[in-house]
Amino acid sequence: MGSADIAFVMMPQLQGSDIIVHSLLDESMVLVGSPDCSMNVLDISYENQKINECLITNEKECSYRRIFEEYLRERGIDPSHTMELWSIEAIKRCVMSGLGISYLPLMTVEDEIQEGRLKIIPCDGDFKQIYSQVAYHKNKWISPALSAFINITLKHARDWACMETTC
């Protein structure tokens, strides 16, 4: 307990009375498949059905995996299989090879989408917003170096947000 100075997380808005949280960026999430994937949209037509696609995902504790699995459960959508991998690169390669679909942060698959190696599969419905955040305990002593690091991170995060909205 107390061994970490700060944490960088991607999840819904983190809150707590014992932590200080700075949101860095709203993260866009996408469902992706290979260009040959037969699924072109995940909509009401799939509700209460088993789908042929394997869901390729990361570890169970991942916040966006839990959000997507909740989305599927609420609609009664059951993937044929679930493959769990701990590397986003491995997940992307499996999806590009046509082994299944995955729900990932857009920033991790932008290049592959632009190059036509992955396609976005639109989903009907709303998802909880995911944010990149930096957090630390409110009673944590912040050294001058850590304070400078946090300030630099927050400054650059404002630039990232501007780049996304082309300001």
PDB file of C-alpha atoms in Angstrom:
ATOM      1  CA  MET A   1       0.000   0.000   0.000  1.00  0.00           C
ATOM      2  CA  GLY A   2       1.298   3.447  -0.872  1.00  0.00           C
ATOM      3  CA  SER A   3       4.142   2.244  -3.064  1.00  0.00           C
ATOM      4  CA  ALA A   4       3.023   4.079  -6.217  1.00  0.00           C
ATOM      5  CA  ASP A   5       3.516   7.805  -6.593  1.00  0.00           C
ATOM      6  CA  ILE A   6       0.961   8.281  -9.378  1.00  0.00           C
ATOM      7  CA  ALA A   7      -1.173   6.116 -11.639  1.00  0.00           C
ATOM      8  CA  PHE A   8      -2.159   6.536 -15.267  1.00  0.00           C
ATOM      9  CA  VAL A   9      -5.471   4.814 -16.023  1.00  0.00           C
ATOM     10  CA  MET A  10      -7.991   4.509 -18.836  1.00  0.00           C
ATOM     11  CA  MET A  11     -11.469   4.063 -17.390  1.00  0.00           C
ATOM     12  CA  PRO A  12     -14.722   5.883 -16.667  1.00  0.00           C
ATOM     13  CA  GLN A  13     -14.251   9.007 -14.565  1.00  0.00           C
ATOM     14  CA  LEU A  14     -12.344   7.999 -11.447  1.00  0.00           C
ATOM     15  CA  GLN A  15     -13.640   9.504  -8.222  1.00  0.00           C
ATOM     16  CA  GLY A  16     -12.820   9.209  -4.573  1.00  0.00           C
ATOM     17  CA  SER A  17     -12.388  11.394  -1.545  1.00  0.00           C
ATOM     18  CA  ASP A  18      -8.814  10.154  -1.001  1.00  0.00           C
ATOM     19  CA  ILE A  19      -7.481  10.789  -4.506  1.00  0.00           C
ATOM     20  CA  ILE A  20      -6.710  13.684  -6.772  1.00  0.00           C
ATOM     21  CA  VAL A  21      -7.606  12.950 -10.386  1.00  0.00           C
ATOM     22  CA  HIS A  22      -6.796  14.881 -13.549  1.00  0.00           C
ATOM     23  CA  SER A  23      -8.568  13.837 -16.741  1.00  0.00           C
ATOM     24  CA  LEU A  24      -6.137  13.955 -19.623  1.00  0.00           C
ATOM     25  CA  LEU A  25      -8.247  13.006 -22.628  1.00  0.00           C
ATOM     26  CA  ASP A  26     -11.629  11.582 -23.597  1.00  0.00           C
ATOM     27  CA  GLU A  27     -10.741   8.297 -25.259  1.00  0.00           C
ATOM     28  CA  SER A  28     -12.722   7.144 -28.282  1.00  0.00           C
ATOM     29  CA  MET A  29     -13.395   3.410 -28.316  1.00  0.00           C
ATOM     30  CA  VAL A  30     -14.159   1.338 -31.415  1.00  0.00           C
ATOM     31  CA  LEU A  31     -15.237  -2.179 -32.258  1.00  0.00           C
ATOM     32  CA  VAL A  32     -12.931  -3.461 -34.986  1.00  0.00           C
ATOM     33  CA  GLY A  33     -12.785  -6.434 -37.286  1.00  0.00           C
ATOM     34  CA  SER A  34     -10.705  -7.503 -40.245  1.00  0.00           C
ATOM     35  CA  PRO A  35     -11.609  -5.944 -43.601  1.00  0.00           C
ATOM     36  CA  ASP A  36     -13.156  -9.321 -44.538  1.00  0.00           C
ATOM     37  CA  CYS A  37     -15.280  -9.537 -41.376  1.00  0.00           C
ATOM     38  CA  SER A  38     -18.904 -10.225 -42.316  1.00  0.00           C
ATOM     39  CA  MET A  39     -20.204  -8.069 -39.465  1.00  0.00           C
ATOM     40  CA  ASN A  40     -20.706  -4.503 -40.710  1.00  0.00           C
ATOM     41  CA  VAL A  41     -22.680  -3.111 -37.767  1.00  0.00           C
ATOM     42  CA  LEU A  42     -23.546  -4.389 -34.290  1.00  0.00           C
ATOM     43  CA  ASP A  43     -27.183  -3.391 -34.015  1.00  0.00           C
ATOM     44  CA  ILE A  44     -30.585  -4.578 -32.832  1.00  0.00           C
ATOM     45  CA  SER A  45     -30.553  -7.419 -35.370  1.00  0.00           C
ATOM     46  CA  TYR A  46     -28.000  -9.218 -33.174  1.00  0.00           C
ATOM     47  CA  GLU A  47     -29.930  -8.907 -29.912  1.00  0.00           C
ATOM     48  CA  ASN A  48     -30.615 -12.171 -28.057  1.00  0.00           C
ATOM     49  CA  GLN A  49     -28.380 -14.138 -30.410  1.00  0.00           C
ATOM     50  CA  LYS A  50     -25.072 -15.918 -30.482  1.00  0.00           C
ATOM     51  CA  ILE A  51     -22.762 -14.266 -33.000  1.00  0.00           C
ATOM     52  CA  ASN A  52     -20.230 -16.185 -35.083  1.00  0.00           C
ATOM     53  CA  GLU A  53     -17.369 -13.853 -34.229  1.00  0.00           C
ATOM     54  CA  CYS A  54     -14.876 -14.581 -31.476  1.00  0.00           C
ATOM     55  CA  LEU A  55     -14.401 -11.680 -29.047  1.00  0.00           C
ATOM     56  CA  ILE A  56     -10.662 -11.091 -28.741  1.00  0.00           C
ATOM     57  CA  THR A  57     -10.008  -9.078 -25.639  1.00  0.00           C
ATOM     58  CA  ASN A  58      -7.574  -8.201 -22.912  1.00  0.00           C
ATOM     59  CA  GLU A  59      -7.520  -9.190 -19.223  1.00  0.00           C
ATOM     60  CA  LYS A  60     -10.742  -9.386 -17.207  1.00  0.00           C
ATOM     61  CA  GLU A  61      -9.825  -6.387 -15.051  1.00  0.00           C
ATOM     62  CA  CYS A  62      -9.687  -4.044 -18.045  1.00  0.00           C
ATOM     63  CA  SER A  63     -12.309  -1.309 -17.686  1.00  0.00           C
ATOM     64  CA  TYR A  64     -13.253  -1.082 -21.351  1.00  0.00           C
ATOM     65  CA  ARG A  65     -13.526  -4.870 -21.653  1.00  0.00           C
ATOM     66  CA  ARG A  66     -16.024  -4.850 -18.777  1.00  0.00           C
ATOM     67  CA  ILE A  67     -17.973  -2.007 -20.422  1.00  0.00           C
ATOM     68  CA  PHE A  68     -18.206  -3.861 -23.743  1.00  0.00           C
ATOM     69  CA  GLU A  69     -19.144  -7.176 -22.107  1.00  0.00           C
ATOM     70  CA  GLU A  70     -21.877  -5.347 -20.163  1.00  0.00           C
ATOM     71  CA  TYR A  71     -23.129  -3.898 -23.467  1.00  0.00           C
ATOM     72  CA  LEU A  72     -23.293  -7.418 -24.944  1.00  0.00           C
ATOM     73  CA  ARG A  73     -25.014  -8.885 -21.840  1.00  0.00           C
ATOM     74  CA  GLU A  74     -27.663  -6.135 -21.784  1.00  0.00           C
ATOM     75  CA  ARG A  75     -28.547  -7.021 -25.373  1.00  0.00           C
ATOM     76  CA  GLY A  76     -28.324 -10.776 -24.982  1.00  0.00           C
ATOM     77  CA  ILE A  77     -25.490 -10.941 -27.531  1.00  0.00           C
ATOM     78  CA  ASP A  78     -23.224 -13.929 -27.006  1.00  0.00           C
ATOM     79  CA  PRO A  79     -19.920 -14.203 -28.901  1.00  0.00           C
ATOM     80  CA  SER A  80     -19.085 -17.700 -30.163  1.00  0.00           C
ATOM     81  CA  HIS A  81     -15.845 -17.672 -28.136  1.00  0.00           C
ATOM     82  CA  THR A  82     -13.734 -15.287 -26.128  1.00  0.00           C
ATOM     83  CA  MET A  83      -9.979 -15.170 -26.542  1.00  0.00           C
ATOM     84  CA  GLU A  84      -8.060 -13.323 -23.840  1.00  0.00           C
ATOM     85  CA  LEU A  85      -4.672 -11.828 -24.640  1.00  0.00           C
ATOM     86  CA  TRP A  86      -2.575  -9.412 -22.599  1.00  0.00           C
ATOM     87  CA  SER A  87      -1.092  -7.483 -25.510  1.00  0.00           C
ATOM     88  CA  ILE A  88      -2.994  -4.972 -27.621  1.00  0.00           C
ATOM     89  CA  GLU A  89      -0.545  -5.666 -30.449  1.00  0.00           C
ATOM     90  CA  ALA A  90      -1.367  -9.392 -30.286  1.00  0.00           C
ATOM     91  CA  ILE A  91      -5.097  -8.585 -30.206  1.00  0.00           C
ATOM     92  CA  LYS A  92      -4.763  -6.350 -33.291  1.00  0.00           C
ATOM     93  CA  ARG A  93      -2.815  -9.010 -35.201  1.00  0.00           C
ATOM     94  CA  CYS A  94      -5.400 -11.684 -34.403  1.00  0.00           C
ATOM     95  CA  VAL A  95      -8.233  -9.401 -35.509  1.00  0.00           C
ATOM     96  CA  MET A  96      -6.369  -8.424 -38.711  1.00  0.00           C
ATOM     97  CA  SER A  97      -5.942 -12.156 -39.406  1.00  0.00           C
ATOM     98  CA  GLY A  98      -9.709 -12.619 -39.275  1.00  0.00           C
ATOM     99  CA  LEU A  99      -9.825 -14.523 -35.993  1.00  0.00           C
ATOM    100  CA  GLY A 100     -12.462 -12.278 -34.423  1.00  0.00           C
ATOM    101  CA  ILE A 101     -13.483  -8.789 -33.332  1.00  0.00           C
ATOM    102  CA  SER A 102     -12.237  -6.525 -30.553  1.00  0.00           C
ATOM    103  CA  TYR A 103     -13.264  -3.382 -28.659  1.00  0.00           C
ATOM    104  CA  LEU A 104     -10.188  -1.149 -28.337  1.00  0.00           C
ATOM    105  CA  PRO A 105      -9.157   2.471 -27.855  1.00  0.00           C
ATOM    106  CA  LEU A 106      -9.157   4.212 -31.232  1.00  0.00           C
ATOM    107  CA  MET A 107      -5.654   5.552 -30.617  1.00  0.00           C
ATOM    108  CA  THR A 108      -4.327   1.961 -30.620  1.00  0.00           C
ATOM    109  CA  VAL A 109      -5.846   1.048 -33.999  1.00  0.00           C
ATOM    110  CA  GLU A 110      -5.875   4.340 -35.943  1.00  0.00           C
ATOM    111  CA  ASP A 111      -2.976   3.410 -38.225  1.00  0.00           C
ATOM    112  CA  GLU A 112      -4.410  -0.024 -39.067  1.00  0.00           C
ATOM    113  CA  ILE A 113      -7.819   1.519 -39.859  1.00  0.00           C
ATOM    114  CA  GLN A 114      -6.271   4.182 -42.110  1.00  0.00           C
ATOM    115  CA  GLU A 115      -4.197   1.519 -43.881  1.00  0.00           C
ATOM    116  CA  GLY A 116      -7.290  -0.679 -44.414  1.00  0.00           C
ATOM    117  CA  ARG A 117      -5.978  -3.541 -42.289  1.00  0.00           C
ATOM    118  CA  LEU A 118      -8.863  -3.121 -39.791  1.00  0.00           C
ATOM    119  CA  LYS A 119     -12.371  -1.788 -40.176  1.00  0.00           C
ATOM    120  CA  ILE A 120     -14.607  -0.097 -37.643  1.00  0.00           C
ATOM    121  CA  ILE A 121     -17.834  -1.942 -36.886  1.00  0.00           C
ATOM    122  CA  PRO A 122     -20.371   0.670 -35.725  1.00  0.00           C
ATOM    123  CA  CYS A 123     -22.375  -0.225 -32.602  1.00  0.00           C
ATOM    124  CA  ASP A 124     -25.900   0.894 -31.779  1.00  0.00           C
ATOM    125  CA  GLY A 125     -26.240   2.241 -28.274  1.00  0.00           C
ATOM    126  CA  ASP A 126     -24.299   4.293 -25.822  1.00  0.00           C
ATOM    127  CA  PHE A 127     -21.206   3.333 -23.890  1.00  0.00           C
ATOM    128  CA  LYS A 128     -19.753   4.837 -20.733  1.00  0.00           C
ATOM    129  CA  GLN A 129     -17.125   7.409 -21.647  1.00  0.00           C
ATOM    130  CA  ILE A 130     -13.526   6.316 -21.102  1.00  0.00           C
ATOM    131  CA  TYR A 131     -10.927   8.868 -20.007  1.00  0.00           C
ATOM    132  CA  SER A 132      -7.161   8.794 -19.764  1.00  0.00           C
ATOM    133  CA  GLN A 133      -6.478  10.028 -16.253  1.00  0.00           C
ATOM    134  CA  VAL A 134      -3.623  10.615 -13.857  1.00  0.00           C
ATOM    135  CA  ALA A 135      -4.334  10.053 -10.171  1.00  0.00           C
ATOM    136  CA  TYR A 136      -2.497  10.189  -6.885  1.00  0.00           C
ATOM    137  CA  HIS A 137      -3.392  10.038  -3.199  1.00  0.00           C
ATOM    138  CA  LYS A 138      -4.398  13.401  -1.769  1.00  0.00           C
ATOM    139  CA  ASN A 139      -1.995  12.968   1.170  1.00  0.00           C
ATOM    140  CA  LYS A 140       0.926  11.863  -0.996  1.00  0.00           C
ATOM    141  CA  TRP A 141       3.994  14.072  -0.683  1.00  0.00           C
ATOM    142  CA  ILE A 142       4.650  15.430  -4.150  1.00  0.00           C
ATOM    143  CA  SER A 143       8.336  16.048  -4.766  1.00  0.00           C
ATOM    144  CA  PRO A 144       9.333  18.973  -6.989  1.00  0.00           C
ATOM    145  CA  ALA A 145      10.309  16.486  -9.726  1.00  0.00           C
ATOM    146  CA  LEU A 146       6.950  14.687  -9.525  1.00  0.00           C
ATOM    147  CA  SER A 147       5.110  18.007  -9.481  1.00  0.00           C
ATOM    148  CA  ALA A 148       6.979  19.087 -12.631  1.00  0.00           C
ATOM    149  CA  PHE A 149       6.189  15.726 -14.273  1.00  0.00           C
ATOM    150  CA  ILE A 150       2.468  16.090 -13.484  1.00  0.00           C
ATOM    151  CA  ASN A 151       2.449  19.678 -14.809  1.00  0.00           C
ATOM    152  CA  ILE A 152       4.238  18.673 -18.015  1.00  0.00           C
ATOM    153  CA  THR A 153       1.787  15.793 -18.482  1.00  0.00           C
ATOM    154  CA  LEU A 154      -1.217  18.098 -18.000  1.00  0.00           C
ATOM    155  CA  LYS A 155       0.219  20.676 -20.410  1.00  0.00           C
ATOM    156  CA  HIS A 156       0.814  18.076 -23.105  1.00  0.00           C
ATOM    157  CA  ALA A 157      -2.621  16.544 -22.519  1.00  0.00           C
ATOM    158  CA  ARG A 158      -4.187  19.919 -23.394  1.00  0.00           C
ATOM    159  CA  ASP A 159      -2.214  19.807 -26.656  1.00  0.00           C
ATOM    160  CA  TRP A 160      -3.479  16.245 -27.352  1.00  0.00           C
ATOM    161  CA  ALA A 161      -7.053  17.389 -26.837  1.00  0.00           C
ATOM    162  CA  CYS A 162      -6.502  20.289 -29.256  1.00  0.00           C
ATOM    163  CA  MET A 163      -5.009  17.942 -31.843  1.00  0.00           C
ATOM    164  CA  GLU A 164      -8.092  15.697 -31.640  1.00  0.00           C
ATOM    165  CA  THR A 165     -10.469  18.620 -32.145  1.00  0.00           C
ATOM    166  CA  THR A 166      -8.163  20.384 -34.635  1.00  0.00           C
ATOM    167  CA  CYS A 167      -8.049  23.620 -32.636  1.00  0.00           C
TER     168      CYS A 167
END
